[in-house]
Coordinates of C-alpha atoms in Angstrom, one line a residue:
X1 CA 0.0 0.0 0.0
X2 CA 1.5 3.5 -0.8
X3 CA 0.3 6.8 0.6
X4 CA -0.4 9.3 -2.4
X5 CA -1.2 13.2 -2.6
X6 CA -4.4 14.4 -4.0
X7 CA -4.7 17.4 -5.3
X8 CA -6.4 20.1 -7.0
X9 CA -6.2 19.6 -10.9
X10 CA -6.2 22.4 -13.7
X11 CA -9.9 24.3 -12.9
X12 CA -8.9 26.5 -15.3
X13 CA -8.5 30.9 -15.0
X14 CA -9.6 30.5 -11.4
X15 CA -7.8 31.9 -8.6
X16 CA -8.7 31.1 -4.5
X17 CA -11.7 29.5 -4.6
X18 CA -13.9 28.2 -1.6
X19 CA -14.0 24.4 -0.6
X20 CA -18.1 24.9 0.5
X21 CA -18.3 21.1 1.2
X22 CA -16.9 18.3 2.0
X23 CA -17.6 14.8 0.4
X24 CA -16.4 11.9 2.1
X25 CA -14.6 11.4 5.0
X26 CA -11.3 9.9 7.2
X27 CA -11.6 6.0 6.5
X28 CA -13.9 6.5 3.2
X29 CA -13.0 4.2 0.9
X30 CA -13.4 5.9 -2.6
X31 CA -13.2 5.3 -6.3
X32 CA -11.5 6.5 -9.0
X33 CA -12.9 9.7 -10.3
X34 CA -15.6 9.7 -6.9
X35 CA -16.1 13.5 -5.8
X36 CA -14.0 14.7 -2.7
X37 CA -14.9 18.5 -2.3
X38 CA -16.7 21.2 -3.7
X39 CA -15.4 24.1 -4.5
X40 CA -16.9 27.9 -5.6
X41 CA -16.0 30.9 -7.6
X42 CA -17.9 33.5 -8.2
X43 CA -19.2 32.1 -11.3
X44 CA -19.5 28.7 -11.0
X45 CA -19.2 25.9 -8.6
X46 CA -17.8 22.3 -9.0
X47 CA -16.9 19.5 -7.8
X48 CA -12.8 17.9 -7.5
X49 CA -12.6 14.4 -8.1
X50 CA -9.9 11.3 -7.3
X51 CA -7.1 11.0 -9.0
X52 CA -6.9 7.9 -7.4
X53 CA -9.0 4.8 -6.0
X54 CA -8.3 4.2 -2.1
X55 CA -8.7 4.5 1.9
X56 CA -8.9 8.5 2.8
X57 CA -5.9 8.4 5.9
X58 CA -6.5 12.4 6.1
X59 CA -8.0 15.4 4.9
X60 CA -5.9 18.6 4.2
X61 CA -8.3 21.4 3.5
X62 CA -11.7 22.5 5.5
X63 CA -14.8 23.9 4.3
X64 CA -14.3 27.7 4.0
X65 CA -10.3 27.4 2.9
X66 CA -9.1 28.5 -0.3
X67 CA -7.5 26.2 -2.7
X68 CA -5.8 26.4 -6.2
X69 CA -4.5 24.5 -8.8
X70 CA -2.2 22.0 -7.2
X71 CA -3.2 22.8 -4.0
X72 CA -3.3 19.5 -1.2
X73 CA -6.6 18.1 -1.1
X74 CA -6.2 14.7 1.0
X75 CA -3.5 11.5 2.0
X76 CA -5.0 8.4 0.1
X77 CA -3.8 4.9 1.0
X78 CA -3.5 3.1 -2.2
X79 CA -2.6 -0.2 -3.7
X80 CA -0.9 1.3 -6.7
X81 CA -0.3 4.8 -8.9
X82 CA -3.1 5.7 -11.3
X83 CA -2.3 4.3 -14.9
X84 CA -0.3 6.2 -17.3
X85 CA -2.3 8.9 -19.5
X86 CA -2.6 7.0 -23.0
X87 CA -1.0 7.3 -26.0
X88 CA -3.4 10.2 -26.9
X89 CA -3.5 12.6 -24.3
X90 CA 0.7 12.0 -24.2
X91 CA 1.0 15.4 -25.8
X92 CA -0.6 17.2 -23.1
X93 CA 1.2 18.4 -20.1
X94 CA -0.9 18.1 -17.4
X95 CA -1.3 17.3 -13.6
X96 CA -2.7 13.6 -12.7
X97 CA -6.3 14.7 -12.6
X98 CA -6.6 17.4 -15.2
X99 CA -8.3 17.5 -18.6
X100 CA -7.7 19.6 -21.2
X101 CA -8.8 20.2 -24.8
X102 CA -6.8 20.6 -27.8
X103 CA -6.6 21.0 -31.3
X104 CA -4.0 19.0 -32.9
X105 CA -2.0 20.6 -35.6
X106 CA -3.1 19.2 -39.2
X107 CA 0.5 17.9 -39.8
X108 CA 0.4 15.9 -36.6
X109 CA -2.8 14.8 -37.0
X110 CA -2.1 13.2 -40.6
X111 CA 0.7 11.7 -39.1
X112 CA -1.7 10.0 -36.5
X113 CA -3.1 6.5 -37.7
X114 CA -4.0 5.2 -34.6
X115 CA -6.4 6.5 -32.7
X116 CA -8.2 10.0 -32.0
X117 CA -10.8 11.1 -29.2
X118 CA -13.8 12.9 -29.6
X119 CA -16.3 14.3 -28.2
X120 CA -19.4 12.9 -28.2
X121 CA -22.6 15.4 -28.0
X122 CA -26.3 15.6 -27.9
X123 CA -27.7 15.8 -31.2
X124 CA -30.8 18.4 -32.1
X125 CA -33.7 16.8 -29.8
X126 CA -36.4 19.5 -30.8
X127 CA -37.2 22.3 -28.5
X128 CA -36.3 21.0 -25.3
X129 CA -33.5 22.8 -23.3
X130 CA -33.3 20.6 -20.7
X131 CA -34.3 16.9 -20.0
X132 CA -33.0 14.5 -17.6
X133 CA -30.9 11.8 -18.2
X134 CA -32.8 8.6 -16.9
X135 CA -30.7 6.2 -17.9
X136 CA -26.7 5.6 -18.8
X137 CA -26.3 2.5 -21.2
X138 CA -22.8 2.3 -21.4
X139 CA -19.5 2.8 -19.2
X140 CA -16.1 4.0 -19.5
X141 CA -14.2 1.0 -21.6
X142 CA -17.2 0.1 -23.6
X143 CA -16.4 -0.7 -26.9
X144 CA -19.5 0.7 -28.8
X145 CA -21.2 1.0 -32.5
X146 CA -22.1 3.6 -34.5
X147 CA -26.2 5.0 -33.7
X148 CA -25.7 3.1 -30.0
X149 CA -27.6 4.2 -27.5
X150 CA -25.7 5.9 -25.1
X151 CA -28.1 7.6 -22.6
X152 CA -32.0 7.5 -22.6
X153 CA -33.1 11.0 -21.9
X154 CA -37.1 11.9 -20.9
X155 CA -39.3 15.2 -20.8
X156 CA -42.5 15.9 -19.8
X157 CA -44.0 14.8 -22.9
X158 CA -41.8 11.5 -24.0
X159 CA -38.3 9.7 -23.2
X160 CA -35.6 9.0 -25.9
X161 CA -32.5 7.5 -26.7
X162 CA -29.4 9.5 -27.7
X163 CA -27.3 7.6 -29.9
X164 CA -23.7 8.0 -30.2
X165 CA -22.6 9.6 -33.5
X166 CA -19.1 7.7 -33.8
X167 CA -18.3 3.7 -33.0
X168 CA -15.0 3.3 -30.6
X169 CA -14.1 3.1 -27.3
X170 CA -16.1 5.3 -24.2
X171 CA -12.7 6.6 -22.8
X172 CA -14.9 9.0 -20.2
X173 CA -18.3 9.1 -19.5
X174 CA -19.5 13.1 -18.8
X175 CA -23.3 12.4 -17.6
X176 CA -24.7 10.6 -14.9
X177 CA -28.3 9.6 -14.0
X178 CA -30.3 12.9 -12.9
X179 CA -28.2 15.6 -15.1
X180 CA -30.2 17.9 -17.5
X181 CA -28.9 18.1 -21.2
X182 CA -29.7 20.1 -24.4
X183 CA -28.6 20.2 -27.6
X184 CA -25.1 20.1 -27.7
X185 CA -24.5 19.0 -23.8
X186 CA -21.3 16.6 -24.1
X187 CA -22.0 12.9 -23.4
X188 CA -19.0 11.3 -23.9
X189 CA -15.4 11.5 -25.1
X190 CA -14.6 8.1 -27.6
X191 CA -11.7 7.0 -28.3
X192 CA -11.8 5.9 -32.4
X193 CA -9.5 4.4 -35.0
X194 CA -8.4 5.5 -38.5
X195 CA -6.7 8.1 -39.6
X196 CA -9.9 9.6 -41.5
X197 CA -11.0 11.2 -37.9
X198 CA -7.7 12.1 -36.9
X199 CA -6.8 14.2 -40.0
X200 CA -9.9 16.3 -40.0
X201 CA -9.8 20.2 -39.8
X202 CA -8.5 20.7 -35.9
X203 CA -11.9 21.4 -33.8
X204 CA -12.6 22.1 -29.9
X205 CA -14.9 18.9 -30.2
X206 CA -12.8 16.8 -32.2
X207 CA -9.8 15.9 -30.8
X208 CA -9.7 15.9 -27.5
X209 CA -6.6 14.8 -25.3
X210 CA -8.2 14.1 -21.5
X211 CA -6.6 12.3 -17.8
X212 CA -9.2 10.2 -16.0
X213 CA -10.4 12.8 -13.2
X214 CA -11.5 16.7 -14.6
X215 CA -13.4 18.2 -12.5
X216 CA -16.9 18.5 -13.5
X217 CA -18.0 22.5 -13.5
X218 CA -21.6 23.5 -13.1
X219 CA -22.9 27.4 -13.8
X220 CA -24.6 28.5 -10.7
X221 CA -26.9 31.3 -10.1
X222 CA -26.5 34.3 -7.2
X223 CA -29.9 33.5 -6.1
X224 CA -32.3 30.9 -5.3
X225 CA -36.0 31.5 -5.5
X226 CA -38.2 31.7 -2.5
X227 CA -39.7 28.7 -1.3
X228 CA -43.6 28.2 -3.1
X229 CA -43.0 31.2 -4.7
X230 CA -43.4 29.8 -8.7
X231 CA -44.6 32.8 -9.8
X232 CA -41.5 34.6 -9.6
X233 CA -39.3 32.4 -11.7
X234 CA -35.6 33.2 -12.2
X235 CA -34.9 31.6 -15.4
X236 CA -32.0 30.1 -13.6
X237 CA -30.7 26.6 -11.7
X238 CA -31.1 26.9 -8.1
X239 CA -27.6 28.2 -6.5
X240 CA -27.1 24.8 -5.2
X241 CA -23.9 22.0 -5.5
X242 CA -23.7 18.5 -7.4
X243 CA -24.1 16.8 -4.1
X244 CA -26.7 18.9 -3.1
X245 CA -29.0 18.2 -6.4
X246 CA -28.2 14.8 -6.4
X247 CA -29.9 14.2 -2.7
X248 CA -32.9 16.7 -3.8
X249 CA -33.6 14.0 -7.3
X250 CA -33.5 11.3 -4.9
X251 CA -36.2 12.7 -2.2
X252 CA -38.0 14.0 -5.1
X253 CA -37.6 17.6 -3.4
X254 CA -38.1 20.5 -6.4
X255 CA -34.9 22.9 -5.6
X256 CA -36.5 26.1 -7.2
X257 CA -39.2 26.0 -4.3
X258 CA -36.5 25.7 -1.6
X259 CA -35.1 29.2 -0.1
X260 CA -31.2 28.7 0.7
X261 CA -29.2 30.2 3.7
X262 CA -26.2 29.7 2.6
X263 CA -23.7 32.6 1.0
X264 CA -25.5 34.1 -1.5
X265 CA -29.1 32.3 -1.2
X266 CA -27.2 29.0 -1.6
X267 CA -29.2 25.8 -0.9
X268 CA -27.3 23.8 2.2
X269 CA -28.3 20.3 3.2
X270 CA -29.8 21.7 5.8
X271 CA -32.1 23.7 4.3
X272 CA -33.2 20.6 1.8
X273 CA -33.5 18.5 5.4
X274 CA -36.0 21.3 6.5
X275 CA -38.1 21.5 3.4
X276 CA -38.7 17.5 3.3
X277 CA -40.0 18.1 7.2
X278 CA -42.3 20.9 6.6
X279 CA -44.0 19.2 3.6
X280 CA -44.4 15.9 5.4
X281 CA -45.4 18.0 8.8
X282 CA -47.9 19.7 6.2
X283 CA -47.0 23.4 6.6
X284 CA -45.9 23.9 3.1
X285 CA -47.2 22.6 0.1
X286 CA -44.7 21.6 -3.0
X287 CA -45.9 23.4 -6.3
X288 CA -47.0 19.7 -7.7
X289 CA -49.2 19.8 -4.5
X290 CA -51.0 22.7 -5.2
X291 CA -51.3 21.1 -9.0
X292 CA -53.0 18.2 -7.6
X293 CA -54.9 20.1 -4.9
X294 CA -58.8 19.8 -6.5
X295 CA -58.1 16.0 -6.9
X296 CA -56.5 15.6 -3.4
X297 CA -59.8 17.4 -1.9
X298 CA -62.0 14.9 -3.7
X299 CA -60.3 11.8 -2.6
X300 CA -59.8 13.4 0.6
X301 CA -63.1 14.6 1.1
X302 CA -62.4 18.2 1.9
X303 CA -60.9 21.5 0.3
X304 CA -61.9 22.6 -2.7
X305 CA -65.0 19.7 -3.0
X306 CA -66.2 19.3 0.4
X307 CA -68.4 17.0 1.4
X308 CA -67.1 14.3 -0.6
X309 CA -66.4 11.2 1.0
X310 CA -62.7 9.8 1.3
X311 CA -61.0 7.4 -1.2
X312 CA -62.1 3.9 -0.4
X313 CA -58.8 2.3 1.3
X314 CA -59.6 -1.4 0.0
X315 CA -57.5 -5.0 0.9
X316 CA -58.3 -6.2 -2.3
X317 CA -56.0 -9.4 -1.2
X318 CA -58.7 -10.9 0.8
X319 CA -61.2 -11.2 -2.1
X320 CA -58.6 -13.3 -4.0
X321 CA -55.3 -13.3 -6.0
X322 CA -54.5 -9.9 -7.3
X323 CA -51.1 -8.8 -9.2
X324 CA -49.5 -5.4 -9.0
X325 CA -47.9 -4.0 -11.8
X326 CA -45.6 -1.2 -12.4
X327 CA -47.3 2.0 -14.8
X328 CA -44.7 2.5 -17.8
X329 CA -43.0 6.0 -17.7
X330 CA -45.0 7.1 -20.4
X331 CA -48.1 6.4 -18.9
X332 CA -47.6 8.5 -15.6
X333 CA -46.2 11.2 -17.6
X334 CA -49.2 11.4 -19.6
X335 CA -51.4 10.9 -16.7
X336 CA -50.4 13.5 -15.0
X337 CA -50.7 15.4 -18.4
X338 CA -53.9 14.3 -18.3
X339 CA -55.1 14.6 -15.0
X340 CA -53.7 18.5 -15.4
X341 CA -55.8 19.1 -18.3
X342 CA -59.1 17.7 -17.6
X343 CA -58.8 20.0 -13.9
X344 CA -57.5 23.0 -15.5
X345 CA -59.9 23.4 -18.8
X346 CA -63.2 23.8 -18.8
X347 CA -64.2 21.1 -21.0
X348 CA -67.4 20.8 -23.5
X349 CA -67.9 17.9 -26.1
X350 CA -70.1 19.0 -29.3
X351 CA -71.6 15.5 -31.2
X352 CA -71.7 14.6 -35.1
X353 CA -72.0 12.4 -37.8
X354 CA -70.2 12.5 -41.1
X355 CA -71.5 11.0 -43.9
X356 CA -68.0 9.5 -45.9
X357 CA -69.9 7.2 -48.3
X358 CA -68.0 8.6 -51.3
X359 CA -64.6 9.7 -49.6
X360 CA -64.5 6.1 -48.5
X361 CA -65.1 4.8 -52.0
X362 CA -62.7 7.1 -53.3
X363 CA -60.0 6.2 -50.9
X364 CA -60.6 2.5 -51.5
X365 CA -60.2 3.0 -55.2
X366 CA -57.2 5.3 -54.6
X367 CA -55.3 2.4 -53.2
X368 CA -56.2 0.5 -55.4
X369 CA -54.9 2.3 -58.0
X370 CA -51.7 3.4 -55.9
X371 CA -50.7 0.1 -54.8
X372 CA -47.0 -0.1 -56.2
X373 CA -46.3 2.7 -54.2
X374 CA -45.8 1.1 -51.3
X375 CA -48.1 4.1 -49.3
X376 CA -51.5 3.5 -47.5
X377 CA -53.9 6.9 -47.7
X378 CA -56.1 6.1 -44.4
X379 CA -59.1 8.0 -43.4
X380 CA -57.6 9.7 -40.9
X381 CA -55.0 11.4 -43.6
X382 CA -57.8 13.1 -44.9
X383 CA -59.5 14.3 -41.4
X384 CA -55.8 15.8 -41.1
X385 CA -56.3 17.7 -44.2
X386 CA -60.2 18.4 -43.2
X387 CA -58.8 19.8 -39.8
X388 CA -56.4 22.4 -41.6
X389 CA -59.2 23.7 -44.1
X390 CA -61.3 24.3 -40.6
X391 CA -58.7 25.7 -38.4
X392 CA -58.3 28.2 -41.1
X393 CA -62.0 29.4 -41.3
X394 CA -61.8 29.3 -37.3
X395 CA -58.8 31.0 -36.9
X396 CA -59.8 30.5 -32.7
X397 CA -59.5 26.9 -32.5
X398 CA -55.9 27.6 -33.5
X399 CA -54.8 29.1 -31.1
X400 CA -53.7 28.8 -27.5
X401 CA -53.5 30.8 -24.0
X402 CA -50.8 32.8 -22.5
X403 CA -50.0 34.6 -19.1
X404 CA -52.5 34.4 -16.3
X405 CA -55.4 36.7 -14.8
X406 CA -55.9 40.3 -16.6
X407 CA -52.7 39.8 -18.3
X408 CA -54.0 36.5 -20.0
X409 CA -54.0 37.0 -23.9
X410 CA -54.7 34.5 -26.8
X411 CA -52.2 33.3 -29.0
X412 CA -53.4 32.8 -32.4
X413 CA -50.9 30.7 -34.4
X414 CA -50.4 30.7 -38.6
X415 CA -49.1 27.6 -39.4
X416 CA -50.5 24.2 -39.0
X417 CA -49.2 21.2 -37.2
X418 CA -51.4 18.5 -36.4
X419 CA -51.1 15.9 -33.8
X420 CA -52.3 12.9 -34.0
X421 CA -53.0 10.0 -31.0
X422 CA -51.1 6.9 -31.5
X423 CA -51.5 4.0 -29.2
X424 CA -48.3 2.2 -28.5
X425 CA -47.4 -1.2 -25.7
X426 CA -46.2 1.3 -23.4
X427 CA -49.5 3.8 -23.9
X428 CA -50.5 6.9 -25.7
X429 CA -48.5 9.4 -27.7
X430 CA -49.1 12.3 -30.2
X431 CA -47.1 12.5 -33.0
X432 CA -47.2 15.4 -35.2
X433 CA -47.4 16.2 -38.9
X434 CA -45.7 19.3 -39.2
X435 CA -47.0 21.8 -42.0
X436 CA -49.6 20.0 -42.9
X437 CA -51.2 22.5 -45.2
X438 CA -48.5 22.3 -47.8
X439 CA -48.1 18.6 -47.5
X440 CA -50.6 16.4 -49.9
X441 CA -52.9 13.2 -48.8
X442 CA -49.8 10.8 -49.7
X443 CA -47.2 12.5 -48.4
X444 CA -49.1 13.0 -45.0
X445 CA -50.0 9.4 -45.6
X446 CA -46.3 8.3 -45.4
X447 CA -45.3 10.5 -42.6
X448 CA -48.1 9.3 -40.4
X449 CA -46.6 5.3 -41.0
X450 CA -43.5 6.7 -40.2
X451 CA -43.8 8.1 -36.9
X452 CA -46.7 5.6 -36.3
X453 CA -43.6 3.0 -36.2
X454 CA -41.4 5.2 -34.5
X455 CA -43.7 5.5 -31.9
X456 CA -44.1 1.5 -31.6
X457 CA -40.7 1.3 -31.4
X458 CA -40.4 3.4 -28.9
X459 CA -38.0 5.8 -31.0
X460 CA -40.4 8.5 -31.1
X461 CA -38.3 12.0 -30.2
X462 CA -39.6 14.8 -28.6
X463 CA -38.9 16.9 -31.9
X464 CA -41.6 14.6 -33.3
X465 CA -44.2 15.4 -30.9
X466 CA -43.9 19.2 -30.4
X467 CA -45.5 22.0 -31.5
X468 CA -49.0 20.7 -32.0
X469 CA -52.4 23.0 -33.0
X470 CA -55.0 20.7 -33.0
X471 CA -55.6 16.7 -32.0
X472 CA -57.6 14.0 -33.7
X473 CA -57.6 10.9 -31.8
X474 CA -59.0 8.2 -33.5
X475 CA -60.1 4.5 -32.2
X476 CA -62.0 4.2 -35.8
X477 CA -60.4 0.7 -36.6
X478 CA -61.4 -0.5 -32.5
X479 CA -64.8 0.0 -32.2
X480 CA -67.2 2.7 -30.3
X481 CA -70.0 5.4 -30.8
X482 CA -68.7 8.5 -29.1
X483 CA -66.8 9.6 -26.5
X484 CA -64.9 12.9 -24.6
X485 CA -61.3 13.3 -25.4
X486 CA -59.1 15.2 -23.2
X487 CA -58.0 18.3 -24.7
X488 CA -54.0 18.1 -25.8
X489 CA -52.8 21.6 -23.5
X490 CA -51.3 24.2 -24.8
X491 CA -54.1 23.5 -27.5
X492 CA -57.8 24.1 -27.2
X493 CA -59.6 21.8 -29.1
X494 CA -59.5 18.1 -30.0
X495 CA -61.2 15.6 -32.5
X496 CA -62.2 12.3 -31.1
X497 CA -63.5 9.9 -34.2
X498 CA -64.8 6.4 -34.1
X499 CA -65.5 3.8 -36.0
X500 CA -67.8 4.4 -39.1
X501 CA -70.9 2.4 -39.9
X502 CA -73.8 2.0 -42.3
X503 CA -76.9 3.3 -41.2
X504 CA -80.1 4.3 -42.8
X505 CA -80.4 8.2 -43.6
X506 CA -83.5 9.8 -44.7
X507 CA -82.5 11.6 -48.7
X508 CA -86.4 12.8 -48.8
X509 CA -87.9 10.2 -50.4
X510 CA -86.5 7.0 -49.0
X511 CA -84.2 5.5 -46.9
X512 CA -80.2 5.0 -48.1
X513 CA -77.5 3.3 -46.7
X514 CA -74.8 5.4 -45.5
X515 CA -71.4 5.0 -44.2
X516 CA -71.6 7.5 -41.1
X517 CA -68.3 8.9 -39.0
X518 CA -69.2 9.6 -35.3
X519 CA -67.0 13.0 -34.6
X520 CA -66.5 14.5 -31.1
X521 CA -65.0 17.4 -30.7
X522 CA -64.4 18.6 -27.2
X523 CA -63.6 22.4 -26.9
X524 CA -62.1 24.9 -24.0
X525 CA -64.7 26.9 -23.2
X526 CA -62.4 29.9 -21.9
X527 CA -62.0 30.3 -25.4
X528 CA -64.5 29.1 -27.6
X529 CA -68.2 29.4 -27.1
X530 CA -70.5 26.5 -27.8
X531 CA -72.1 28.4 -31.4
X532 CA -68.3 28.5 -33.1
X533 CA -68.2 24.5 -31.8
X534 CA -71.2 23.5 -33.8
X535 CA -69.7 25.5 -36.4
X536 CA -66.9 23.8 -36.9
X537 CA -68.3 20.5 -36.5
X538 CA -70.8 21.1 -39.1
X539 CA -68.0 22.4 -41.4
X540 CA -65.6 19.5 -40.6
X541 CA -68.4 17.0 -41.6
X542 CA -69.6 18.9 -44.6
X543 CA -65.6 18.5 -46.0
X544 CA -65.4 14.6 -45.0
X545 CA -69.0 14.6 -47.0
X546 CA -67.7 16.4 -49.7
X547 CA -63.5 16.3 -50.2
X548 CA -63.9 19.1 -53.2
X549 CA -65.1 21.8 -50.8
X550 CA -61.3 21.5 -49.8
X551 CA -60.1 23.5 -52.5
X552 CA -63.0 26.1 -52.3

């Protein structure tokens, strides 16, 4: 066993920063890389990690000292010196623990046929700037493909997998479970062979020469927000550490709602510790709380709907064998969704029937006619273009609401993306077709197969299912006369369509068999009145009856 230094690596133009916490302890055994302080600027805190794997014998620095590249950090019993930086990061000078990034000079790099690292980002997921990492697929020492998965990331709406844009070896892994990402957030530096990598144009992300422990920086606000007060958003993380965040994700405690007394507002463990106690004492309420408050009052009995009686507590055991079975992650995401919507809007459902004899026939022939092409026009491609023709002559039911109280306004939007509800094994997600005005019934067709099997596969982006107008949701092919579909927020109205069936209608003289469509089309009544409803029911009908009215 050999007793090693660890100390501060490169943190870059930093000068006498603060250690504000300490991470482990004398007797801790730790890993490679594990955390050890944290330390703050005024700009950004982060955390300082291993150089080595070991037995902590003792600690060097305290929490309110002042520490600097190179300075003493702890004595670490350890079987052995860290492994030599490889053949890669050679050309960079460097202490034990410090990363740097380079760009290699061309005539060096085309010298280089061996290997090159680079860094490995997050690709364009839509217009998401942050979503947490939920899962971490691979480790340092992987050997991995081109398009693996690396890291499945989730939002509010959906959960994807980032895949890795280069095959080679994961030399460091720069996420962990519970980190927010965006576009461009790195993910990984790979180490890859060939000289066709090596001898591209020098970048900042391309070669990249890196030891085993940088220290991981995180930007950190001045200021935390009051507690509850959600109104009053800063636009900004929470001024809290690594450590700190990392306990809130696993008590499930949301930081913005937590007021810090540390320097500067910042969030201390103590202050986390007294949040958890006041919520479960019941003297504060967590904004999620407040979300759920009308529901928690009806189960509950009291609040906002008193005189309801509590939520049957049943021991369904004793009646016989029962199983219990976890909800998939998209199905309490959209619950909640869900549940949001149907407290929140003021709901109405307007009924119909349209009459889609001859669109029927005409699709029918149309695939018949098309069938080379390898593309299946549905029904429900032309209800997309029947929605567009509609939102156009009622501008209001494309639109959405903004802001809150007198300074609530109504967004009315000019281009046309319509969602559509797709039922997958793991439940129910709304792809969109962007643009759908200037797209055609086959090319709409073919998108809507596309992310149909996207979203069966469970590859379905958030890209793919943002920026919606309007909803159909269709269970034509299931079965059904009518029924109330929640409305899809930010938007304010939604089709539901079932399945169509021949019934006798009166032409004047005689009964005929028609193939009817039952449409419901549930509406926010903050928004639209139950006149403009019929409206555009009527009108939405009257083009399914009659496709030519489209181009009128």
């Amino acid at each position: 066993m050999a007793l090693v230094e660890v100390k501060v690596p490169d943190i870059g133009d930093v000068k006498d920063v603060a250690v504000i916490e300490l991470l482990v302890k004398v007797g801790d055994s730790i890993k490679l890389e594990q955390s050890l302080i944290t330390v703050e600027s005024d700009k950004a805190s982060m955390e300082i990690p291993s150089s080595h794997a070991g037995v902590v014998k003792e600690i060097k620095v305290a929490v309110g000292d002042k520490v600097n590249e190179g300075s003493l950090v702890l004595l670490l019993e350890s079987e052995g010196v860290a492994a030599a930086p490889a053949p890669a990061a050679a050309a960079v000078a460097a202490a034990p623990a410090a990363a740097a990034t380079v760009a290699v000079p061309a005539a060096a790099a085309s010298t280089n046929v061996g290997t090159t690292s680079v860094e490995v980002a997050v690709p364009d997921i839509g217009d998401f700037e942050s979503v947490a990492v939920i899962e971490v697929f691979v480790k340092p020492g992987d050997t991995i493909k081109l398009e693996q998965s690396l890291i499945t990331v989730e939002s509010d709406k959906a959960s994807m997998e980032i895949p890795s844009s280069h095959a080679g070896v994961v030399k460091t892994l720069l996420v962990k479970l519970g980190d927010k990402v965006a576009k461009g957030s790195p993910l990984a530096i790979v180490e890859v062979q060939g000289a066709a990598v090596a001898a591209a144009a020098p970048s900042a992300n391309t070669v990249v020469a890196a030891a085993p422990a940088a220290p991981v920086e995180r930007i950190a606000p001045t200021a935390a927000l009051p507690a509850h007060e959600p109104s009053t958003p800063t636009g900004r993380l929470p001024h809290a550490s690594p450590s700190i965040r990392r306990q809130a994700r696993e008590l499930g405690v949301p930081l913005d709602e937590v007021k810090g007394t540390g320097p500067k507002g910042r969030i201390q463990e103590s202050d986390l510790q007294g949040f958890v106690k006041s919520v479960m004492a019941g003297a504060v309420q967590t904004l999620a709380q407040k979300a759920a408050a009308p529901a928690a009052a009806a189960a509950s009995g009291g609040g906002a709907l008193p005189g309801l009686l509590p939520w049957p507590k049943v021991d369904f055991e004793k009646f016989g064998a029962i199983e219990r079975k976890e909800l998939s992650r998209i199905k309490k995401i959209s619950g909640a969704n869900l549940h949001r919507n149907w407290v929140v809007i003021p709901h109405v459902t307007n009924h119909d029937d349209a009459d889609i004899t001859e669109l029927e026939a005409f699709r029918v022939q149309t695939n018949k006619e098309n069938e080379k092409s390898g593309i299946k026009v549905t029904m429900l491609a032309f209800m997309i273009k029947a929605a567009v023709a509609a939102l156009k002559k009622f501008p209001e039911f494309n639109a959405s609401l903004e802001g809150e109280g007198d300074a609530q306004k109504l967004v009315l939007k000019k281009y046309f993306h319509i969602g559509f509800a797709a039922d997958t094994p793991n439940g129910l997600v709304v792809p969109v077709i962007k643009d759908a005005d200037k797209k055609g019934i086959f090319e709409i067709s073919q998108e809507m197969g596309e992310l149909a099997k996207k979203a069966r596969d469970g590859k379905l982006g958030p890209a793919d299912m943002a920026g919606g107008c309007f909803t159909i949701s269709s269970l034509g092919g299931i079965g059904g006369r009518y029924f109330t579909p929640i409305i899809n927020a930010p938007e304010v109205a939604i089709m539901g369509v079932c399945k169509s069936q021949i019934e006798p209608v009166w032409d004047g003289k005689a009964f005929q068999p028609r193939l009817m469509l039952p449409l419901s089309l549930s509406w926010d009544h903050r928004v639209i009145d139950g006149a403009a409803a019929a409206r555009f029911n009527v009108y939405f009908a009257s083009l399914l009856a009659d496709f030519r009215r489209i181009v009128l």
